[in-house]
C-alpha cells in the first residue's frame, strides 16, 4: 500500500514531510544529544514566549528582559536557523558542522548585544561606537545568511541591495531620481541594529508579541488532533456531493487555516487525503492540486486567525486587531464561497460521479453547515451574557469560577468523545471509500472548538490584545494535550493511565518544538524586512518611490494598483508572505493613499494594506516559483507549472476582490450599519458567484461568449453600483472656493465636504493636488468648525489661500508635503458637497433582471439539450 500511495501521489509520505520540514521548519534533524539540545532550546523558546504573553509576565520576568524581548526572540531564531537549516543541499542532515555551531552562537550573541550592553548603548544615546558598528555589521551578515537558509536567497539579496543603497546612494551608477547623500558605516549600523528603526523595529516586535503565540496555538491544536477532525467533518458533510472531495478540500482547508499559517503545510496536510480522492472522481492531477492550492493559500486571509501580516496591520495602520479582522471578513468569506462554486461547476461541467453510496439532500447539507457556523458564531457571542452575570454576581471569584466551568465543559465534551473511537486518518487509495457520517463522528472532537471559542471570545467580545487572547487559548490547549488521553482512558475504563499520560506529555513537547521551529522563518523574515524598512526611514526613498510610481502610472490610480500588484507577485516569488507584505506595504501603501487623494478618491489605509496582503499570498500560487503549487504537484504527481496556472485561474476572484474593495469600501464593512452590512454580504455573495460563473464559462449550462461577458458585467454592477449611479446622477455639487467657509458653517451633522487643495510640493516645488474630506460632526459656527479641522483660510478676491495646519490637527500630516512658504500659494482649487443622489442600490434591479434573462436563455437551451439527448 505504501508503494501504491507513492505512485499515485508522486512522492512518499516521508518525502512530503521532508518537503514541508525543509521549507517551514528546517531539513536538519540531528540525533542523540544534539537533537535533544535543539528540542530543548525550541521548547524553552516556546515557553518563554508563552510566559512573555501571560498576565504574570511583569511579575515573573525582569523588566530588562521584557524591554529587550525582541533581541531574545531574534537570538533564538538565529541560533535555531543555523542548527536546523543546512547551508547547502549537499550539507549534512544528521549532524551539525562546526562552522554552523560557531555561526549559531555568534549570531545569538550579537542578537543579544543590545540586551547585554544595554547600559552602554543608552548612555551613548543609541549611537554606535567603533566596536558597535563592526559587531552590528557582522550581525547583519549572519542575519542575511540565516535568512538565506530559512527563506531562500531572494530575501537576503533584496535586503543587501537596500543596505547597499544606504552606503552608495550617491554613486553615479544610481539613477538621479533616487540618489541620496549616503550614510557612514557608523550611522547606518546605529540605525539598523542599535536603534529600533531597523532590524529590531515594528515587524520583529509584532513577531515577538503576537505572531509566535498564534503559530504555537496552531501547532498545539494540530498535535491535539484537530486537523484530522476538521478534515473528516468536511468530508462527512460534503464528500457525497458531486465533486464532493474538492468541496471538502475547500472547507477543510479553511478550517485547517486556523491551525497552519503555512500554505505549503496546509497543502500537504490536507492534500495527501483530498487530492487522491479528487482524482478518483474525475479531477485531473493538475486540477486536483490546483483546488488544494487555491483553498490552502486562502487560509491565510480567513479570520479570526489570519497570517502574521494581520498583526503587522495593527501596528502599521494603527487600528485594533478586531477592526482588522472585521474589515477582512467579508472578502475572505465570499472568496471561499466562490471557490466552492468553482469546484461545483467543474464537477457539473464534467459530469463527475459522487463518492460513496450515501444519498443526502444538497439543500439539507448546505442548511446544516450554515446552521453550524451560525450556531458557532452565536455561541462565541452568547457566552458573554453568563460571563457578565457571573462577574457581576461574584466579582472577586469570577475568574476562578469561569475557569472551573470551562474545565467542566471540557470534561463533559471529552466524555462524549470517549464514547466513540479516536479518529484515524483514512486511506484515500482504499478500494472502497467509506465517507465519515457526521452524526457519528461529530462528538469525537467537539472539545477542539473550546480553544477557538476562547480565542474568539477574548479577541472579539472582551477585545483583549491578540497576544493575551492567544495566551489564554494556548493555556487551554496545554490542559487539553496533557489530559485528553488520560481522561479518555479513564472514561473508557482501559486502565492504561500511565501510557496515556506519557503520550500527552510527548504531544505537548512535540507541539512546543513544532511551534518554535515553524517560527524560525517568520522571525528571520520580520528581522530582515526591518533592514528594508530602516532603509526607507533613513534615506527617505519612500517619497522618491511615490514620485517615480506616479510618473510611471501617469497619475492613473488603477494603473498604479496594477503595478503594486505585479510588484507583490514578483517579490513574492522569492519572499514569504509576511516579508513580501512588509516590503511592499512599506514602499507603496502611502503612495496609493496619496495618489488616490490626488485623484479625488479617499482610500482607507487598511484597504491598501489588505490589497498588498492579497497579492502577497497569490505569490504562493503563481508560477514559476509558487511553492504551494509545487507542493501540490508533489502530492498529485501532476505538472507543477500547469498546476500553478490552473490554481491562478481558480484564484482570479482573489485577484479581482482587492481592486473592488479599493473602490467600494462597503466590502470591508467600513462605515456601514448592521442592515447595510447584511445587504452587502448577500449582494457580494451573489456577485462573486456570478463573476465565477462568467469566468468559468458555465452558469446553468455552458455559456456563450456574450453570456459570459454579460455575467461579468452583472457582477461588476453588483460590486460597484456607485460606478453606474454616478453616471446617471452626479454624486457632488460644486462649491465656489470663496463660499467654502460659509458651506462649512451651514452643513449639518453627518455631512461631508470634499476640498481639493493645490500648491507646491515641499521637495520638488512642482504643483500638486490632494483631496481633504471634512466630516462635519456636531454643531458649531464656521470658524469653530474650521478651527477644529486646523484650517485657516485667507480670501484674496476669487482665490482662497490656506495656511499650514497646526500640529496635531486632522490634516497636519496630510498637508506636510506642501510648501506653505514658497512663492506659489497653497490654495483651495475646488470644493464639493454631497448631492441628493438616488440610492446606488437601485442599480441592483437592472443587474438582477439581466441575470434572470441569462438564466432564462440558458434554461431554455438546457431543455432543448435534454429533449435531444
Short mmCIF file of C-alpha atoms in Angstrom, two decimals, residues 11 181 215 364 471 478 577 626 776:
data_model
loop_
_atom_site.label_atom_id
_atom_site.label_comp_id
_atom_site.label_asym_id
_atom_site.label_seq_id
_atom_site.Cartn_x
_atom_site.Cartn_y
_atom_site.Cartn_z
CA UNK A 11 6.05 11.38 -3.50
CA UNK A 181 23.81 61.64 0.05
CA UNK A 215 1.76 29.92 15.42
CA UNK A 364 -30.01 19.91 3.84
CA UNK A 471 -2.18 33.10 25.60
CA UNK A 478 -1.79 22.88 27.36
CA UNK A 577 4.06 36.22 2.52
CA UNK A 626 4.73 29.25 -6.42
CA UNK A 776 -18.94 67.57 9.81
#
